[in-house]
């Protein structure tokens, strides 16, 4: 069976993890080999980088350039160690975030030059590009209330990104919309501001065309 590379994008609290788990089950039931991964992370090296970017050690803030390079260092490792081998074996790869997150967060969000962000991405991924990108879309206010509720249940503290402020997330959100508009053949915008079942159905409709 031919491989398929699907990435999930969206702002915090959009439901990516839940939906990836549901889609993985549905694909496995349909007889497909499924590999689920996340960014930053997904390999031992990537998970170590994840900890550094989410909770930078020391008192100095992490610079946007450092953040960009660390995200893409994690990505280069993931592409080489996990994504390419899985695709070569004919699997469906589901990745929780991929390079669109660097364009949205480091480019639109932090204000780095988009061409520079693209250069780092190109170095990290080469010709390994998603076949389909699902943008789980929710309003910013919904993101904030879901993240707040999750933090209360898990007792989780804030990370580097949670502390970036509302204006930052507005730029990230606008960035995702601009990216989706720029590549309508790769992106599908999913209305994630509804209960999990209808979201899963919208996702399945988008994915089944590619199987
Ligand atoms: P999450 O996967 O738990 O949402 O956490 C990852 C955080 O890292 C999230 O705030 C988005 C951010 N991020 C970037 O800023 N750039 C990237 O390239 C990636 C993959 C994630």
Short mmCIF file of C-alpha atoms and ligand atoms in Angstrom, two decimals:
data_model
loop_
_atom_site.label_atom_id
_atom_site.label_comp_id
_atom_site.label_asym_id
_atom_site.label_seq_id
_atom_site.Cartn_x
_atom_site.Cartn_y
_atom_site.Cartn_z
CA UNK A 1 0.00 0.00 0.00
CA UNK A 2 1.26 3.48 -0.74
CA UNK A 3 2.45 5.62 2.12
CA UNK A 4 0.71 8.75 3.30
CA UNK A 5 2.08 11.61 5.38
CA UNK A 6 -0.52 13.65 7.29
CA UNK A 7 0.31 16.54 9.60
CA UNK A 8 -1.94 18.16 12.20
CA UNK A 9 -1.66 21.85 12.96
CA UNK A 10 -3.45 24.43 15.06
CA UNK A 11 -3.17 26.60 18.13
CA UNK A 12 -3.05 25.23 21.69
CA UNK A 13 -6.13 23.31 22.80
CA UNK A 14 -7.42 22.63 19.27
CA UNK A 15 -7.70 18.89 20.03
CA UNK A 16 -4.84 17.51 17.91
CA UNK A 17 -3.83 14.72 20.30
CA UNK A 18 -7.38 13.40 20.72
CA UNK A 19 -8.03 13.48 17.00
CA UNK A 20 -4.71 11.86 16.08
CA UNK A 21 -5.50 8.99 18.44
CA UNK A 22 -8.98 8.57 16.93
CA UNK A 23 -7.72 8.71 13.34
CA UNK A 24 -4.93 6.22 14.13
CA UNK A 25 -7.54 3.73 15.41
CA UNK A 26 -9.76 4.22 12.38
CA UNK A 27 -6.86 3.74 9.98
CA UNK A 28 -5.66 0.62 11.81
CA UNK A 29 -9.19 -0.79 11.55
CA UNK A 30 -9.04 -0.10 7.83
CA UNK A 31 -5.93 -2.31 7.74
CA UNK A 32 -3.27 0.40 7.51
CA UNK A 33 0.05 0.49 9.37
CA UNK A 34 0.04 3.73 11.33
CA UNK A 35 2.91 5.61 12.94
CA UNK A 36 2.09 8.57 15.19
CA UNK A 37 4.74 11.16 16.03
CA UNK A 38 4.95 14.61 17.56
CA UNK A 39 7.00 17.76 17.19
CA UNK A 40 9.10 19.02 18.74
CA UNK A 41 10.06 15.54 19.90
CA UNK A 42 9.28 12.07 18.62
CA UNK A 43 12.86 10.78 19.03
CA UNK A 44 15.07 10.71 22.16
CA UNK A 45 17.07 13.67 20.76
CA UNK A 46 13.88 15.51 19.80
CA UNK A 47 12.26 14.96 23.21
CA UNK A 48 15.34 16.46 24.89
CA UNK A 49 15.09 19.48 22.58
CA UNK A 50 11.36 19.72 23.37
CA UNK A 51 12.14 20.13 27.05
CA UNK A 52 14.68 22.88 26.29
CA UNK A 53 12.35 24.90 24.03
CA UNK A 54 9.34 24.56 26.32
CA UNK A 55 11.28 25.20 29.53
CA UNK A 56 14.54 26.97 28.61
CA UNK A 57 17.14 26.56 31.37
CA UNK A 58 18.64 29.64 33.04
CA UNK A 59 17.19 33.09 33.33
CA UNK A 60 17.86 34.50 29.86
CA UNK A 61 14.98 34.18 27.37
CA UNK A 62 15.57 31.88 24.41
CA UNK A 63 16.22 33.93 21.26
CA UNK A 64 13.80 33.50 18.32
CA UNK A 65 16.69 32.31 16.10
CA UNK A 66 17.68 29.68 18.67
CA UNK A 67 14.08 28.58 18.95
CA UNK A 68 13.85 28.26 15.15
CA UNK A 69 17.03 26.20 14.94
CA UNK A 70 16.13 23.93 17.84
CA UNK A 71 12.68 23.21 16.37
CA UNK A 72 14.36 22.31 13.10
CA UNK A 73 17.11 20.27 14.75
CA UNK A 74 14.39 18.16 16.35
CA UNK A 75 12.64 17.99 12.95
CA UNK A 76 15.77 16.88 11.05
CA UNK A 77 16.25 14.01 13.49
CA UNK A 78 12.58 13.01 13.30
CA UNK A 79 12.56 13.05 9.49
CA UNK A 80 15.67 10.89 9.25
CA UNK A 81 15.09 8.54 12.16
CA UNK A 82 11.32 8.02 11.99
CA UNK A 83 9.35 9.65 9.16
CA UNK A 84 11.36 8.52 6.12
CA UNK A 85 11.74 4.90 7.27
CA UNK A 86 8.00 4.68 8.08
CA UNK A 87 7.01 6.14 4.70
CA UNK A 88 9.47 3.82 2.94
CA UNK A 89 7.68 0.90 4.63
CA UNK A 90 4.29 2.06 3.30
CA UNK A 91 2.87 3.37 6.60
CA UNK A 92 0.48 6.22 7.20
CA UNK A 93 2.43 8.74 9.29
CA UNK A 94 0.43 11.09 11.53
CA UNK A 95 2.50 13.93 12.92
CA UNK A 96 1.32 16.28 15.67
CA UNK A 97 2.74 19.53 14.19
CA UNK A 98 5.37 19.82 11.45
CA UNK A 99 7.00 22.66 9.55
CA UNK A 100 3.89 24.85 9.31
CA UNK A 101 4.26 25.36 13.06
CA UNK A 102 7.70 26.93 12.50
CA UNK A 103 6.23 29.30 9.91
CA UNK A 104 3.27 30.15 12.16
CA UNK A 105 5.07 30.44 15.54
CA UNK A 106 8.62 31.54 14.67
CA UNK A 107 7.67 33.38 11.46
CA UNK A 108 4.28 35.03 12.00
CA UNK A 109 4.36 34.79 15.83
CA UNK A 110 7.93 35.81 16.73
CA UNK A 111 8.28 37.96 13.61
CA UNK A 112 11.24 36.18 12.00
CA UNK A 113 11.66 36.66 8.26
CA UNK A 114 9.59 33.96 6.56
CA UNK A 115 12.29 33.28 3.95
CA UNK A 116 14.77 32.60 6.75
CA UNK A 117 12.33 30.27 8.50
CA UNK A 118 11.80 28.47 5.19
CA UNK A 119 15.57 27.99 4.76
CA UNK A 120 15.83 26.27 8.14
CA UNK A 121 12.84 24.08 7.27
CA UNK A 122 14.28 23.12 3.89
CA UNK A 123 17.51 22.04 5.55
CA UNK A 124 15.61 19.93 8.10
CA UNK A 125 13.11 18.18 5.81
CA UNK A 126 14.65 18.02 2.33
CA UNK A 127 12.01 16.58 0.05
CA UNK A 128 9.94 15.00 2.84
CA UNK A 129 6.71 17.01 2.66
CA UNK A 130 3.20 16.27 3.95
CA UNK A 131 0.61 14.94 1.51
CA UNK A 132 -2.16 16.44 3.62
CA UNK A 133 -2.20 19.01 6.42
CA UNK A 134 -5.24 19.26 8.68
CA UNK A 135 -5.61 22.64 10.35
CA UNK A 136 -7.80 22.18 13.43
CA UNK A 137 -9.36 25.58 13.68
CA UNK A 138 -10.76 27.07 16.90
CA UNK A 139 -11.27 30.68 17.99
CA UNK A 140 -8.57 32.11 20.24
CA UNK A 141 -11.00 32.49 23.16
CA UNK A 142 -11.82 28.76 22.97
CA UNK A 143 -8.10 27.94 22.93
CA UNK A 144 -7.55 30.03 26.05
CA UNK A 145 -10.42 28.47 27.98
CA UNK A 146 -9.46 24.89 26.98
CA UNK A 147 -5.82 25.47 27.97
CA UNK A 148 -6.93 27.02 31.30
CA UNK A 149 -9.22 24.07 32.03
CA UNK A 150 -6.52 21.54 31.11
CA UNK A 151 -4.03 23.26 33.37
CA UNK A 152 -6.45 23.07 36.30
CA UNK A 153 -6.99 19.33 35.80
CA UNK A 154 -3.36 18.38 35.23
CA UNK A 155 -1.75 20.95 37.52
CA UNK A 156 0.67 21.69 34.63
CA UNK A 157 2.57 24.98 34.80
CA UNK A 158 3.00 27.48 31.97
CA UNK A 159 5.66 26.87 29.32
CA UNK A 160 7.65 29.33 27.21
CA UNK A 161 4.81 29.61 24.66
CA UNK A 162 1.98 30.03 27.17
CA UNK A 163 3.82 33.12 28.40
CA UNK A 164 4.00 34.75 24.97
CA UNK A 165 0.77 36.75 25.31
CA UNK A 166 -2.50 37.15 23.39
CA UNK A 167 -1.06 39.23 20.54
CA UNK A 168 1.47 36.47 19.82
CA UNK A 169 -1.26 33.83 19.51
CA UNK A 170 -3.36 36.15 17.32
CA UNK A 171 -0.40 36.39 14.93
CA UNK A 172 0.12 32.60 15.04
CA UNK A 173 -3.56 32.02 14.29
CA UNK A 174 -3.50 34.50 11.40
CA UNK A 175 -0.33 32.80 10.18
CA UNK A 176 -1.98 29.38 10.04
CA UNK A 177 -4.89 30.87 8.08
CA UNK A 178 -2.50 32.55 5.63
CA UNK A 179 -0.56 29.30 5.14
CA UNK A 180 -3.77 27.35 4.50
CA UNK A 181 -4.93 29.95 2.01
CA UNK A 182 -1.59 29.84 0.22
CA UNK A 183 -1.65 26.06 -0.29
CA UNK A 184 -5.31 25.03 -0.57
CA UNK A 185 -4.42 21.75 -2.30
CA UNK A 186 -2.42 20.52 0.75
CA UNK A 187 -4.42 22.07 3.61
CA UNK A 188 -7.88 21.16 4.85
CA UNK A 189 -9.37 23.45 7.49
CA UNK A 190 -11.33 21.43 10.05
CA UNK A 191 -13.89 23.10 12.29
CA UNK A 192 -12.55 21.92 15.67
CA UNK A 193 -14.94 24.10 17.66
CA UNK A 194 -17.45 21.27 18.01
CA UNK A 195 -17.60 17.98 19.96
CA UNK A 196 -14.96 15.30 19.17
CA UNK A 197 -17.26 13.02 17.10
CA UNK A 198 -18.18 15.51 14.35
CA UNK A 199 -14.54 16.68 14.26
CA UNK A 200 -13.40 13.06 13.72
CA UNK A 201 -15.95 12.67 10.92
CA UNK A 202 -14.73 15.83 9.16
CA UNK A 203 -11.18 14.52 9.45
CA UNK A 204 -12.10 11.10 8.11
CA UNK A 205 -13.82 12.70 5.11
CA UNK A 206 -10.65 14.61 4.33
CA UNK A 207 -8.38 11.59 4.79
CA UNK A 208 -10.35 8.92 3.00
CA UNK A 209 -9.92 10.71 -0.35
CA UNK A 210 -6.17 10.13 0.03
CA UNK A 211 -6.29 6.43 0.92
P1 LIG B 1 2.53 21.17 21.86
O1 LIG B 1 2.92 20.22 20.78
O2 LIG B 1 2.33 20.51 23.16
O3 LIG B 1 1.45 22.10 21.45
O4 LIG B 1 3.81 22.08 22.19
C1 LIG B 1 4.68 22.47 21.27
C2 LIG B 1 4.87 23.95 21.33
O5 LIG B 1 5.93 24.28 20.44
C3 LIG B 1 3.64 24.72 20.85
O6 LIG B 1 3.48 25.87 21.64
C4 LIG B 1 4.02 25.14 19.44
C5 LIG B 1 5.52 25.24 19.49
N1 LIG B 1 6.19 24.97 18.22
C6 LIG B 1 6.86 26.00 17.58
O7 LIG B 1 6.87 27.12 18.08
N2 LIG B 1 7.50 25.76 16.40
C7 LIG B 1 7.54 24.53 15.82
O8 LIG B 1 8.12 24.34 14.75
C8 LIG B 1 6.84 23.45 16.50
C9 LIG B 1 6.86 22.07 15.93
C10 LIG B 1 6.19 23.72 17.69
#
